[in-house]
Amino acid sequence: MKRSKTNFSVGSRRKENLKELADQFGASRFIDLDDPRTFDQALKDVTGIFLITGYTVDMHVQSKSLIDAARRNGVKHIVHLGAFTTDRDAYATVFAGIR
């Protein structure tokens, strides 16, 4: 079986974290799920995406616009995970899901 070389990159909308992420994971890219103008540059030379969004109303717009951009940029594989918690008093948007 022939194996291909895989390059891994982490995306973040926090520009101040990009260097630390690149040091930790090998590469990083700026992407803001609330700003589709950042998608094309972030998706350059990307073949697969593992997308984690908060389980909120925003998730629908973020996911749809990113998937559209991914298709436009030739991304072949997408895995999408919406994260939430059952804690009643969770207020962080990434975890405060629909109950």
Short mmCIF file of N, CA and C in Angstrom, two decimals:
data_model
loop_
_atom_site.label_atom_id
_atom_site.label_comp_id
_atom_site.label_asym_id
_atom_site.label_seq_id
_atom_site.Cartn_x
_atom_site.Cartn_y
_atom_site.Cartn_z
N MET A 1 0.84 -1.17 0.00
CA MET A 1 0.00 0.00 0.00
C MET A 1 0.89 1.24 0.00
N LYS A 2 0.61 2.15 -0.91
CA LYS A 2 1.37 3.39 -1.00
C LYS A 2 0.75 4.44 -0.08
N ARG A 3 1.58 5.06 0.72
CA ARG A 3 1.11 6.11 1.63
C ARG A 3 1.50 7.47 1.08
N SER A 4 0.62 8.41 1.27
CA SER A 4 0.92 9.77 0.84
C SER A 4 1.30 10.62 2.05
N LYS A 5 2.06 11.65 1.79
CA LYS A 5 2.45 12.56 2.86
C LYS A 5 1.26 13.48 3.16
N THR A 6 0.92 13.62 4.41
CA THR A 6 -0.18 14.47 4.83
C THR A 6 0.37 15.66 5.61
N ASN A 7 -0.07 16.83 5.24
CA ASN A 7 0.29 18.04 5.97
C ASN A 7 -0.94 18.50 6.73
N PHE A 8 -0.74 18.87 7.97
CA PHE A 8 -1.81 19.27 8.87
C PHE A 8 -1.67 20.75 9.18
N SER A 9 -2.79 21.46 9.18
CA SER A 9 -2.80 22.88 9.49
C SER A 9 -4.00 23.18 10.38
N VAL A 10 -3.84 24.08 11.33
CA VAL A 10 -4.91 24.48 12.23
C VAL A 10 -5.35 25.88 11.85
N GLY A 11 -6.66 26.11 11.82
CA GLY A 11 -7.18 27.43 11.51
C GLY A 11 -7.67 28.14 12.76
N SER A 12 -7.49 29.45 12.77
CA SER A 12 -7.95 30.27 13.89
C SER A 12 -8.29 31.67 13.41
N ARG A 13 -9.28 32.28 14.05
CA ARG A 13 -9.58 33.67 13.75
C ARG A 13 -8.80 34.63 14.65
N ARG A 14 -8.07 34.07 15.57
CA ARG A 14 -7.24 34.89 16.47
C ARG A 14 -5.82 34.96 15.91
N LYS A 15 -5.54 36.03 15.20
CA LYS A 15 -4.23 36.17 14.55
C LYS A 15 -3.08 36.07 15.54
N GLU A 16 -3.31 36.55 16.76
CA GLU A 16 -2.24 36.52 17.76
C GLU A 16 -1.89 35.09 18.18
N ASN A 17 -2.72 34.11 17.87
CA ASN A 17 -2.45 32.72 18.24
C ASN A 17 -1.82 31.90 17.11
N LEU A 18 -1.71 32.47 15.92
CA LEU A 18 -1.26 31.68 14.77
C LEU A 18 0.15 31.14 14.92
N LYS A 19 1.08 31.94 15.45
CA LYS A 19 2.45 31.45 15.60
C LYS A 19 2.51 30.30 16.59
N GLU A 20 1.84 30.44 17.71
CA GLU A 20 1.83 29.37 18.71
C GLU A 20 1.20 28.10 18.14
N LEU A 21 0.12 28.24 17.38
CA LEU A 21 -0.53 27.08 16.76
C LEU A 21 0.39 26.41 15.74
N ALA A 22 1.09 27.23 14.95
CA ALA A 22 2.03 26.67 13.97
C ALA A 22 3.16 25.93 14.68
N ASP A 23 3.66 26.48 15.77
CA ASP A 23 4.71 25.81 16.54
C ASP A 23 4.22 24.49 17.11
N GLN A 24 2.99 24.47 17.55
CA GLN A 24 2.41 23.29 18.21
C GLN A 24 1.97 22.22 17.21
N PHE A 25 1.39 22.64 16.07
CA PHE A 25 0.79 21.67 15.16
C PHE A 25 1.46 21.58 13.80
N GLY A 26 2.44 22.41 13.52
CA GLY A 26 3.16 22.33 12.26
C GLY A 26 2.82 23.43 11.27
N ALA A 27 1.59 23.92 11.28
CA ALA A 27 1.18 25.01 10.40
C ALA A 27 -0.13 25.59 10.92
N SER A 28 -0.37 26.84 10.56
CA SER A 28 -1.64 27.47 10.94
C SER A 28 -2.08 28.39 9.81
N ARG A 29 -3.39 28.67 9.81
CA ARG A 29 -3.98 29.54 8.80
C ARG A 29 -5.01 30.44 9.47
N PHE A 30 -5.09 31.67 8.99
CA PHE A 30 -6.10 32.58 9.48
C PHE A 30 -7.42 32.28 8.77
N ILE A 31 -8.47 32.07 9.55
CA ILE A 31 -9.82 31.89 9.02
C ILE A 31 -10.81 32.34 10.09
N ASP A 32 -11.79 33.10 9.66
CA ASP A 32 -12.83 33.57 10.57
C ASP A 32 -14.16 33.06 10.02
N LEU A 33 -14.79 32.15 10.72
CA LEU A 33 -16.04 31.56 10.23
C LEU A 33 -17.15 32.57 10.09
N ASP A 34 -17.02 33.73 10.72
CA ASP A 34 -18.01 34.80 10.57
C ASP A 34 -17.67 35.74 9.43
N ASP A 35 -16.56 35.50 8.72
CA ASP A 35 -16.13 36.37 7.63
C ASP A 35 -15.74 35.53 6.41
N PRO A 36 -16.67 35.24 5.52
CA PRO A 36 -16.39 34.40 4.35
C PRO A 36 -15.27 34.94 3.45
N ARG A 37 -14.94 36.21 3.58
CA ARG A 37 -13.83 36.76 2.79
C ARG A 37 -12.50 36.13 3.16
N THR A 38 -12.40 35.48 4.31
CA THR A 38 -11.16 34.83 4.74
C THR A 38 -11.03 33.40 4.23
N PHE A 39 -12.09 32.85 3.66
CA PHE A 39 -12.12 31.43 3.32
C PHE A 39 -11.20 31.03 2.18
N ASP A 40 -11.22 31.77 1.07
CA ASP A 40 -10.44 31.34 -0.10
C ASP A 40 -8.95 31.23 0.21
N GLN A 41 -8.39 32.21 0.89
CA GLN A 41 -6.97 32.15 1.24
C GLN A 41 -6.70 31.00 2.22
N ALA A 42 -7.57 30.81 3.19
CA ALA A 42 -7.39 29.75 4.18
C ALA A 42 -7.49 28.36 3.55
N LEU A 43 -8.27 28.23 2.49
CA LEU A 43 -8.50 26.92 1.85
C LEU A 43 -7.54 26.62 0.71
N LYS A 44 -6.62 27.51 0.46
CA LYS A 44 -5.66 27.29 -0.63
C LYS A 44 -4.85 26.02 -0.39
N ASP A 45 -4.85 25.12 -1.36
CA ASP A 45 -4.11 23.85 -1.30
C ASP A 45 -4.60 22.90 -0.21
N VAL A 46 -5.84 23.05 0.23
CA VAL A 46 -6.43 22.18 1.25
C VAL A 46 -7.26 21.11 0.55
N THR A 47 -7.11 19.85 0.97
CA THR A 47 -7.90 18.76 0.38
C THR A 47 -8.95 18.22 1.32
N GLY A 48 -8.82 18.50 2.62
CA GLY A 48 -9.80 18.02 3.59
C GLY A 48 -9.93 18.98 4.76
N ILE A 49 -11.13 19.00 5.33
CA ILE A 49 -11.42 19.90 6.45
C ILE A 49 -12.09 19.12 7.57
N PHE A 50 -11.65 19.38 8.80
CA PHE A 50 -12.37 18.94 10.00
C PHE A 50 -12.89 20.22 10.62
N LEU A 51 -14.17 20.48 10.45
CA LEU A 51 -14.81 21.73 10.86
C LEU A 51 -15.51 21.55 12.20
N ILE A 52 -15.14 22.37 13.17
CA ILE A 52 -15.81 22.36 14.47
C ILE A 52 -16.48 23.71 14.66
N THR A 53 -17.80 23.69 14.82
CA THR A 53 -18.55 24.93 15.05
C THR A 53 -19.33 24.80 16.35
N GLY A 54 -19.66 25.94 16.93
CA GLY A 54 -20.57 25.93 18.06
C GLY A 54 -21.93 25.47 17.59
N TYR A 55 -22.67 24.83 18.44
CA TYR A 55 -23.99 24.33 18.09
C TYR A 55 -24.99 25.45 18.34
N THR A 56 -24.98 26.42 17.43
CA THR A 56 -25.81 27.61 17.55
C THR A 56 -26.45 27.90 16.20
N VAL A 57 -27.29 28.90 16.16
CA VAL A 57 -27.89 29.33 14.91
C VAL A 57 -26.80 29.75 13.92
N ASP A 58 -25.73 30.37 14.41
CA ASP A 58 -24.62 30.80 13.55
C ASP A 58 -24.00 29.63 12.79
N MET A 59 -24.06 28.43 13.37
CA MET A 59 -23.46 27.26 12.76
C MET A 59 -23.99 27.04 11.35
N HIS A 60 -25.26 27.29 11.12
CA HIS A 60 -25.85 27.04 9.80
C HIS A 60 -25.24 27.94 8.74
N VAL A 61 -25.12 29.21 9.02
CA VAL A 61 -24.54 30.15 8.06
C VAL A 61 -23.05 29.86 7.88
N GLN A 62 -22.34 29.66 8.99
CA GLN A 62 -20.91 29.38 8.92
C GLN A 62 -20.63 28.13 8.09
N SER A 63 -21.35 27.06 8.38
CA SER A 63 -21.12 25.79 7.69
C SER A 63 -21.43 25.89 6.21
N LYS A 64 -22.58 26.46 5.88
CA LYS A 64 -22.99 26.56 4.47
C LYS A 64 -22.00 27.40 3.68
N SER A 65 -21.60 28.55 4.20
CA SER A 65 -20.69 29.41 3.45
C SER A 65 -19.29 28.79 3.33
N LEU A 66 -18.83 28.09 4.39
CA LEU A 66 -17.53 27.44 4.31
C LEU A 66 -17.56 26.25 3.35
N ILE A 67 -18.62 25.47 3.38
CA ILE A 67 -18.73 24.32 2.47
C ILE A 67 -18.79 24.81 1.02
N ASP A 68 -19.52 25.88 0.76
CA ASP A 68 -19.55 26.45 -0.59
C ASP A 68 -18.14 26.87 -1.03
N ALA A 69 -17.41 27.52 -0.14
CA ALA A 69 -16.04 27.94 -0.46
C ALA A 69 -15.12 26.73 -0.63
N ALA A 70 -15.32 25.70 0.18
CA ALA A 70 -14.51 24.49 0.07
C ALA A 70 -14.71 23.83 -1.30
N ARG A 71 -15.93 23.72 -1.72
CA ARG A 71 -16.21 23.14 -3.04
C ARG A 71 -15.57 23.98 -4.14
N ARG A 72 -15.68 25.29 -4.02
CA ARG A 72 -15.11 26.20 -5.00
C ARG A 72 -13.58 26.07 -5.07
N ASN A 73 -12.96 25.72 -3.94
CA ASN A 73 -11.50 25.60 -3.85
C ASN A 73 -10.99 24.18 -4.00
N GLY A 74 -11.86 23.22 -4.34
CA GLY A 74 -11.41 21.87 -4.62
C GLY A 74 -11.22 20.96 -3.42
N VAL A 75 -11.77 21.33 -2.28
CA VAL A 75 -11.68 20.46 -1.09
C VAL A 75 -12.50 19.21 -1.36
N LYS A 76 -11.92 18.04 -1.08
CA LYS A 76 -12.57 16.77 -1.39
C LYS A 76 -13.30 16.13 -0.21
N HIS A 77 -12.86 16.39 1.02
CA HIS A 77 -13.43 15.74 2.19
C HIS A 77 -13.72 16.77 3.28
N ILE A 78 -14.92 16.67 3.87
CA ILE A 78 -15.31 17.57 4.96
C ILE A 78 -15.96 16.74 6.06
N VAL A 79 -15.47 16.92 7.28
CA VAL A 79 -16.11 16.35 8.47
C VAL A 79 -16.55 17.54 9.31
N HIS A 80 -17.81 17.55 9.73
CA HIS A 80 -18.34 18.68 10.49
C HIS A 80 -18.83 18.19 11.85
N LEU A 81 -18.39 18.86 12.90
CA LEU A 81 -18.80 18.55 14.26
C LEU A 81 -19.33 19.81 14.91
N GLY A 82 -20.56 19.79 15.39
CA GLY A 82 -21.11 20.88 16.17
C GLY A 82 -20.96 20.52 17.64
N ALA A 83 -20.32 21.39 18.41
CA ALA A 83 -20.04 21.10 19.82
C ALA A 83 -21.03 21.81 20.73
N PHE A 84 -21.48 21.11 21.77
CA PHE A 84 -22.35 21.72 22.75
C PHE A 84 -22.20 20.98 24.07
N THR A 85 -22.84 21.50 25.10
CA THR A 85 -22.80 20.87 26.41
C THR A 85 -24.22 20.81 26.97
N THR A 86 -24.44 19.92 27.90
CA THR A 86 -25.75 19.84 28.55
C THR A 86 -25.82 20.71 29.79
N ASP A 87 -24.71 21.37 30.14
CA ASP A 87 -24.71 22.26 31.31
C ASP A 87 -25.70 23.40 31.10
N ARG A 88 -26.62 23.56 32.02
CA ARG A 88 -27.66 24.59 31.90
C ARG A 88 -27.12 26.01 31.98
N ASP A 89 -25.98 26.18 32.66
CA ASP A 89 -25.47 27.53 32.85
C ASP A 89 -24.22 27.80 32.01
N ALA A 90 -24.07 27.11 30.87
CA ALA A 90 -22.95 27.36 29.97
C ALA A 90 -23.30 28.53 29.06
N TYR A 91 -22.43 29.52 29.03
CA TYR A 91 -22.72 30.72 28.23
C TYR A 91 -21.74 30.93 27.10
N ALA A 92 -20.66 30.17 27.04
CA ALA A 92 -19.72 30.29 25.91
C ALA A 92 -20.45 29.78 24.68
N THR A 93 -20.46 30.58 23.60
CA THR A 93 -21.25 30.22 22.43
C THR A 93 -20.84 28.90 21.80
N VAL A 94 -19.57 28.51 21.98
CA VAL A 94 -19.15 27.24 21.40
C VAL A 94 -19.78 26.05 22.14
N PHE A 95 -20.22 26.25 23.37
CA PHE A 95 -20.80 25.16 24.13
C PHE A 95 -22.27 25.32 24.48
N ALA A 96 -22.80 26.51 24.45
CA ALA A 96 -24.19 26.72 24.84
C ALA A 96 -25.10 26.35 23.66
N GLY A 97 -25.52 25.10 23.65
CA GLY A 97 -26.29 24.58 22.54
C GLY A 97 -27.79 24.68 22.77
N ILE A 98 -28.52 24.31 21.77
CA ILE A 98 -29.98 24.26 21.87
C ILE A 98 -30.35 23.09 22.75
N ARG A 99 -31.17 23.31 23.71
CA ARG A 99 -31.53 22.25 24.65
C ARG A 99 -32.92 21.76 24.38
#
